[in-house]
Coordinates of C-alpha atoms in Angstrom, one line a residue:
X16 CA 13.8 2.9 4.8
X17 CA 10.3 1.3 5.0
X18 CA 10.4 -2.3 6.5
X19 CA 8.9 -5.1 4.2
X20 CA 6.5 -7.0 6.7
X21 CA 6.0 -10.8 7.4
X22 CA 2.6 -12.2 5.5
X23 CA 1.7 -12.6 9.3
X24 CA 1.9 -8.5 10.0
X25 CA 0.8 -7.8 6.6
X26 CA -2.8 -8.9 6.8
X27 CA -2.6 -7.5 10.9
X28 CA -2.1 -4.2 8.9
X29 CA -5.4 -4.6 6.9
X30 CA -7.7 -4.8 9.8
X31 CA -6.6 -1.2 10.6
X32 CA -9.2 1.8 10.2
X33 CA -7.4 4.6 7.8
X34 CA -8.0 7.7 8.3
X35 CA -11.0 9.4 5.9
X36 CA -9.5 12.5 4.1
X37 CA -11.4 14.8 1.7
X38 CA -15.1 14.2 0.6
X39 CA -14.4 10.9 -1.6
X40 CA -15.6 8.0 0.0
X41 CA -12.5 5.4 1.2
X42 CA -12.4 2.5 -0.1
X43 CA -10.8 -0.6 2.2
X44 CA -10.2 -4.0 1.0
X45 CA -10.8 -6.7 3.2
X46 CA -8.1 -8.9 4.8
X47 CA -5.8 -10.5 2.5
X48 CA -3.0 -13.5 2.3
X49 CA 0.3 -12.4 0.6
X50 CA 0.9 -15.6 -0.2
X51 CA -2.4 -16.0 -1.8
X52 CA -1.4 -12.7 -3.7
X53 CA 1.7 -13.9 -5.3
X54 CA 0.5 -17.5 -5.7
X55 CA -2.2 -16.1 -7.7
X56 CA -0.4 -13.6 -9.7
X57 CA 2.3 -16.0 -10.6
X58 CA -0.8 -18.2 -12.0
X59 CA -2.0 -15.5 -13.9
X60 CA 1.4 -15.3 -15.7
X61 CA 1.6 -19.1 -16.0
X62 CA -1.8 -18.9 -17.9
X63 CA -0.6 -15.6 -20.5
X64 CA 2.9 -17.3 -21.3
X65 CA 2.9 -18.4 -25.0
X66 CA 4.8 -21.1 -26.0
X67 CA 7.5 -19.0 -27.7
X68 CA 8.3 -17.2 -24.5
X69 CA 6.9 -14.3 -24.8
X70 CA 3.8 -13.3 -22.5
X71 CA 0.4 -11.5 -23.0
X72 CA -1.5 -8.4 -21.8
X73 CA -3.6 -11.2 -20.3
X74 CA -5.0 -14.3 -20.3
X75 CA -7.4 -13.8 -22.7
X76 CA -5.5 -14.2 -26.3
X77 CA -7.9 -11.4 -27.8
X78 CA -7.0 -8.9 -25.0
X79 CA -5.0 -6.1 -26.4
X80 CA -4.0 -4.8 -23.8
X81 CA -3.4 -1.0 -21.9
X82 CA -0.7 1.2 -21.4
X83 CA 2.5 -0.1 -22.0
X84 CA 0.7 -3.8 -22.9
X85 CA -1.0 -1.6 -25.8
X86 CA 2.0 0.4 -26.9
X87 CA 4.4 -2.4 -27.3
X88 CA 3.9 -6.2 -27.3
X89 CA 7.9 -6.5 -25.5
X90 CA 6.4 -4.9 -22.1
X91 CA 4.4 -7.9 -21.4
X92 CA 7.4 -10.2 -21.4
X93 CA 9.3 -7.5 -19.7
X94 CA 6.9 -6.9 -16.9
X95 CA 7.0 -10.5 -16.7
X96 CA 10.5 -10.9 -16.3
X97 CA 10.8 -8.6 -13.7
X98 CA 8.1 -9.7 -11.7
X99 CA 9.3 -13.5 -11.5
X100 CA 13.0 -12.0 -10.8
X101 CA 11.6 -9.9 -7.8
X102 CA 9.9 -12.5 -6.3
X103 CA 12.5 -15.9 -7.2
X104 CA 10.0 -17.6 -9.2
X105 CA 11.3 -19.6 -12.2
X106 CA 10.0 -18.7 -15.3
X107 CA 7.8 -21.5 -17.3
X108 CA 10.3 -21.2 -20.0
X109 CA 13.2 -19.3 -19.2
X110 CA 15.7 -19.9 -22.2
X111 CA 12.7 -19.6 -24.9
X112 CA 12.2 -16.0 -23.0
X113 CA 15.6 -15.1 -23.4
X114 CA 15.8 -16.6 -27.3
X115 CA 12.1 -14.4 -27.9
X116 CA 13.7 -11.0 -26.6
X117 CA 17.0 -11.8 -28.4
X118 CA 15.1 -12.5 -31.7
X119 CA 13.8 -8.9 -31.2
X120 CA 17.2 -6.9 -32.0
X121 CA 17.9 -5.3 -35.1
X122 CA 21.4 -5.3 -36.6
X123 CA 21.8 -1.4 -35.6
X124 CA 20.9 -2.2 -31.6
X125 CA 17.7 -1.3 -31.7
X126 CA 14.8 -3.4 -30.3
X127 CA 11.6 -3.6 -31.9
X128 CA 7.8 -4.3 -31.2
X129 CA 5.7 -6.5 -33.5
X130 CA 2.7 -5.3 -32.2
X131 CA 1.2 -2.2 -30.8
X132 CA 0.5 1.2 -30.9
X133 CA 4.1 2.8 -31.2
X134 CA 5.9 2.5 -34.5
X135 CA 9.5 0.7 -34.1
X136 CA 11.2 3.1 -36.4
X137 CA 10.0 6.4 -34.5
X138 CA 12.7 7.6 -32.1
X139 CA 10.1 7.3 -28.9
X140 CA 9.3 3.5 -29.9
X141 CA 13.1 2.5 -30.2
X142 CA 14.2 4.3 -27.1
X143 CA 10.9 2.5 -25.4
X144 CA 11.8 -1.3 -26.2
X145 CA 15.4 -0.8 -26.1
X146 CA 15.0 0.1 -22.8
X147 CA 12.2 -2.4 -21.9
X148 CA 14.3 -5.4 -23.4
X149 CA 17.7 -4.3 -22.0
X150 CA 16.1 -4.2 -18.5
X151 CA 14.9 -8.4 -19.0
X152 CA 17.9 -9.1 -20.1
X153 CA 19.5 -7.7 -17.4
X154 CA 17.5 -9.4 -15.0
X155 CA 17.9 -12.8 -17.1
X156 CA 22.1 -12.1 -17.2
X157 CA 22.0 -11.7 -20.7
X158 CA 23.8 -9.6 -23.0
X159 CA 22.2 -8.5 -26.5
X160 CA 23.6 -9.6 -29.5
X161 CA 24.5 -6.2 -30.6
X162 CA 25.4 -3.1 -28.9
X163 CA 22.3 -1.5 -27.9
X164 CA 24.1 2.0 -26.7
X165 CA 24.3 3.5 -30.1
X166 CA 20.3 3.8 -30.6
X167 CA 20.4 6.5 -27.6
X168 CA 23.4 8.3 -29.5
X169 CA 21.0 8.7 -32.4
X170 CA 18.0 9.7 -30.4
X171 CA 19.7 12.5 -28.7
X172 CA 21.4 13.6 -31.5
X173 CA 17.9 14.3 -33.1
X174 CA 14.6 16.5 -32.1
X175 CA 15.0 14.0 -28.4
X176 CA 13.1 17.3 -26.8
X177 CA 10.2 16.4 -28.5
X178 CA 10.0 12.5 -26.7
X179 CA 7.3 12.5 -24.1
X180 CA 8.5 14.1 -20.6
X181 CA 8.1 10.6 -18.8
X182 CA 11.2 9.3 -20.8
X183 CA 13.5 10.9 -19.0
X184 CA 15.1 8.1 -17.0
X185 CA 14.9 5.7 -19.6
X186 CA 18.1 7.0 -20.6
X187 CA 20.1 6.3 -17.8
X188 CA 18.4 2.7 -17.1
X189 CA 19.2 1.5 -20.2
X190 CA 22.7 2.4 -20.2
X191 CA 23.2 1.3 -16.5
X192 CA 21.4 -2.4 -17.9
X193 CA 24.3 -2.2 -20.4
X194 CA 26.7 -2.1 -18.0
X195 CA 28.0 1.5 -18.5
X196 CA 27.0 5.2 -17.1
X197 CA 24.8 7.4 -19.1
X198 CA 27.8 9.7 -20.9
X199 CA 28.4 13.2 -19.8
X200 CA 27.1 14.9 -22.7
X201 CA 23.8 12.9 -22.8
X202 CA 23.4 13.6 -19.2
X203 CA 23.3 16.8 -20.0
X204 CA 21.1 17.2 -22.1
X205 CA 18.3 15.0 -20.9
X206 CA 19.0 16.8 -17.4
X207 CA 18.0 20.3 -19.2
X208 CA 14.5 18.6 -19.7
X209 CA 14.3 18.4 -15.7
X210 CA 12.6 21.9 -15.5
X211 CA 10.9 22.0 -12.2
X212 CA 8.0 24.0 -11.5
X213 CA 7.9 26.0 -7.5
X214 CA 6.2 22.9 -6.3
X215 CA 8.8 21.0 -7.6
X216 CA 6.5 18.8 -9.8
X217 CA 7.6 18.5 -13.6
X218 CA 5.2 19.7 -16.4
X219 CA 2.5 19.8 -13.4
X220 CA 2.3 15.9 -13.3
X221 CA 3.2 12.9 -11.1
X222 CA 4.5 10.6 -13.9
X223 CA 7.2 13.2 -15.2
X224 CA 7.7 14.0 -11.9
X225 CA 9.0 10.7 -11.1
X226 CA 11.0 9.7 -13.9
X227 CA 12.8 12.7 -12.7
X228 CA 13.2 11.9 -9.1
X229 CA 14.1 8.0 -10.8
X230 CA 16.7 9.9 -13.0
X231 CA 18.3 11.5 -10.1
X232 CA 18.6 8.4 -8.3
X233 CA 20.1 6.4 -10.9
X234 CA 22.5 9.0 -11.4
X235 CA 23.3 9.3 -7.6
X236 CA 22.5 12.9 -7.0
X237 CA 19.9 14.6 -4.8
X238 CA 16.7 15.6 -6.2
X239 CA 16.1 19.4 -6.3
X240 CA 13.2 20.9 -4.3
X241 CA 12.5 17.4 -2.8
X242 CA 10.4 18.9 0.1
X243 CA 8.2 20.8 -2.1
X244 CA 7.9 17.5 -4.0
X245 CA 7.1 15.7 -1.2
X246 CA 4.4 18.2 -0.1
X247 CA 2.3 18.3 -3.7
X248 CA 2.4 14.9 -3.8
X249 CA 0.9 14.2 -0.5
X250 CA -1.8 16.4 -0.8
X251 CA -2.6 15.3 -4.2
X252 CA -3.3 11.7 -2.4
X253 CA -7.1 11.2 -2.8
X254 CA -9.3 9.7 0.3
X255 CA -9.3 6.4 -1.4
X256 CA -5.7 5.7 -1.2
X257 CA -4.8 6.6 -4.8
X258 CA -3.0 9.4 -7.2
X259 CA -5.8 9.2 -10.1
X260 CA -6.6 12.7 -10.7
X261 CA -7.3 12.8 -13.9
X262 CA -8.7 10.6 -16.6
X263 CA -7.5 7.1 -16.3
X264 CA -5.2 7.2 -19.3
X265 CA -2.9 9.9 -17.8
X266 CA -2.6 8.4 -14.4
X267 CA -2.5 4.7 -15.0
X268 CA 0.7 4.4 -13.4
X269 CA 0.2 7.4 -11.2
X270 CA 0.0 5.9 -7.8
X271 CA 3.1 3.9 -8.3
X272 CA 4.8 6.7 -9.7
X273 CA 4.1 8.9 -6.0
X274 CA 4.9 6.0 -4.1
X275 CA 8.2 5.4 -5.6
X276 CA 8.6 9.4 -5.1
X277 CA 7.4 9.5 -1.6
X278 CA 9.5 6.5 -0.4
X279 CA 12.8 7.9 -1.8
X280 CA 12.2 11.8 -0.8
X281 CA 10.1 11.2 2.3
X282 CA 10.8 7.6 3.2
X283 CA 11.7 8.9 7.1
X284 CA 8.7 11.1 7.2
X285 CA 5.5 9.6 9.1
X286 CA 3.0 11.2 6.7
X287 CA 4.8 9.6 3.7
X288 CA 4.9 6.3 5.3
X289 CA 1.1 6.4 6.3
X290 CA 0.3 7.6 2.6
X291 CA 2.3 4.8 1.3
X292 CA 0.7 2.4 3.3
X293 CA -2.8 4.0 1.9
X294 CA -1.5 3.4 -1.5
X295 CA -0.9 -0.5 -0.5
X296 CA -4.6 -0.6 0.0
X297 CA -6.0 0.8 -3.0
X298 CA -3.7 -1.1 -5.1
X299 CA -5.3 -4.4 -3.4
X300 CA -8.9 -2.9 -4.3
X301 CA -7.2 -3.4 -8.2
X302 CA -6.5 -7.0 -7.8
X303 CA -8.9 -9.1 -9.7
X304 CA -10.6 -13.1 -9.6
X305 CA -8.2 -14.0 -12.0
X306 CA -5.1 -13.4 -10.1
X307 CA -4.2 -10.5 -12.1
X308 CA -4.5 -6.8 -11.0
X309 CA -6.2 -3.8 -13.2
X310 CA -4.9 -0.2 -13.4
X311 CA -7.7 0.8 -11.2
X312 CA -10.7 -1.3 -9.3
X313 CA -12.6 -2.8 -12.3
X314 CA -10.1 -2.5 -15.1
X315 CA -9.0 -5.8 -16.4
X316 CA -6.0 -7.7 -15.4
X317 CA -3.0 -6.6 -17.8
X318 CA 0.8 -7.8 -17.5
X319 CA 1.5 -3.8 -17.1
X320 CA -0.7 -3.2 -14.3
X321 CA 0.0 -6.1 -12.6
X322 CA 4.3 -5.0 -12.2
X323 CA 2.6 -1.3 -11.5
X324 CA 0.6 -2.7 -8.9
X325 CA 2.6 -5.6 -7.3
X326 CA 5.4 -2.4 -7.1
X327 CA 3.2 -0.6 -5.1
X328 CA 2.5 -3.3 -2.9
X329 CA 6.2 -4.3 -2.5
X330 CA 7.0 -0.3 -1.8
X331 CA 4.2 -0.3 0.3
X332 CA 5.5 -3.2 2.3
X333 CA 2.1 -5.2 1.7
X334 CA 4.3 -7.7 0.2
X335 CA 7.8 -8.8 1.1
X336 CA 10.5 -8.4 -1.7
X337 CA 13.4 -11.7 -1.5
X338 CA 16.0 -11.9 1.2
X339 CA 18.9 -11.3 -0.3
X340 CA 17.6 -9.0 -3.2
X341 CA 18.4 -10.2 -6.8
X342 CA 21.4 -9.1 -8.2
X343 CA 21.1 -5.2 -9.4
X344 CA 17.7 -4.8 -7.8
X345 CA 17.5 -0.9 -8.5
X346 CA 17.4 -2.1 -12.2
X347 CA 14.5 -4.2 -11.8
X348 CA 11.7 -2.4 -13.3
X349 CA 10.8 1.0 -12.4
X350 CA 12.8 1.2 -8.8
X351 CA 10.2 -0.4 -6.7
X352 CA 13.2 -2.4 -5.3
X353 CA 15.4 0.6 -5.1
X354 CA 17.1 1.5 -1.7
X355 CA 16.0 4.1 0.6
X356 CA 18.6 7.0 0.7
X357 CA 19.6 7.1 4.6
X358 CA 20.7 10.4 4.1
X359 CA 21.6 12.9 0.8
X360 CA 25.1 11.3 -0.2
X361 CA 26.6 10.8 -3.4
X362 CA 25.7 7.0 -4.1
X363 CA 28.8 6.4 -6.7
X364 CA 28.6 4.1 -9.6
X365 CA 25.2 2.6 -10.1
X366 CA 26.4 0.3 -12.9
X367 CA 27.3 -3.0 -11.4
X368 CA 29.3 -5.4 -12.1
X369 CA 28.7 -5.6 -16.0
X370 CA 27.2 -8.5 -17.9

């Protein structure tokens, strides 16, 4: 797997000259201190914390967020929990954060958003909110008040094929976060949606492809057409190190998605490692003076972006993860701490020790 660099090595790495590819100009960040990056990021979350234990999308109370942060007001809190547990930081008020998450669960097991663009009663809203809350509660070592898994039975019993293609890995992640394997019937239904093109991609986009790779890793399977996926992912990387190929609304998480994919499927390849390092350099260009990260250079700091950019920096080795890793590290977020497979093998039970 890619080794996590010490702060001194990480700083030294940034003075290297990265090769330009294609016609786009290569953007190189100046040297950065990883310790300062983490201190500033933690300060960003302190400033965006609410008295009730939740977190806002940004420091400005009027900022409504982008991407996940705009989709559901559970997202900023979930990502704040994930990053605090990743780096071993205490939350400003962990007990209130726990209470906030628990109070957002309905008796039918579903978690719900109060603000955000998703309808909390929709299949997508119920699946999204419940997965995010379970992820955060698992990180906090807290069991939900009600059994959440019937939510996914209902979703898969309805017109689940209309769900966004990026939601496939939500199903095994939610089950594992609840201490269970995804049931065989549900697994069969979701895997039937992971239809790949000849180049290995799903729906021609890195986001859907990432969730397919994430799905196979969570369920302990070898990803089909892995070499083809790596080839396409490497080809699609831009000269600046990112995978921003489409309008920003489509590609806000694309660089994280690509780095996870390359790390899991091609982590032992020199070209994949180089691409991941270049992605880490790009992620640093998204850092803002307030200590947070935007989804792309010049974008406002956002809790969602902070997770995905920090996750990219961890996977690229720019930021060191804790040693030892936190419990059930593979269930924190979207896989930034997921182990890299040494060889094609069955991973066995991924559910951890339960609650």
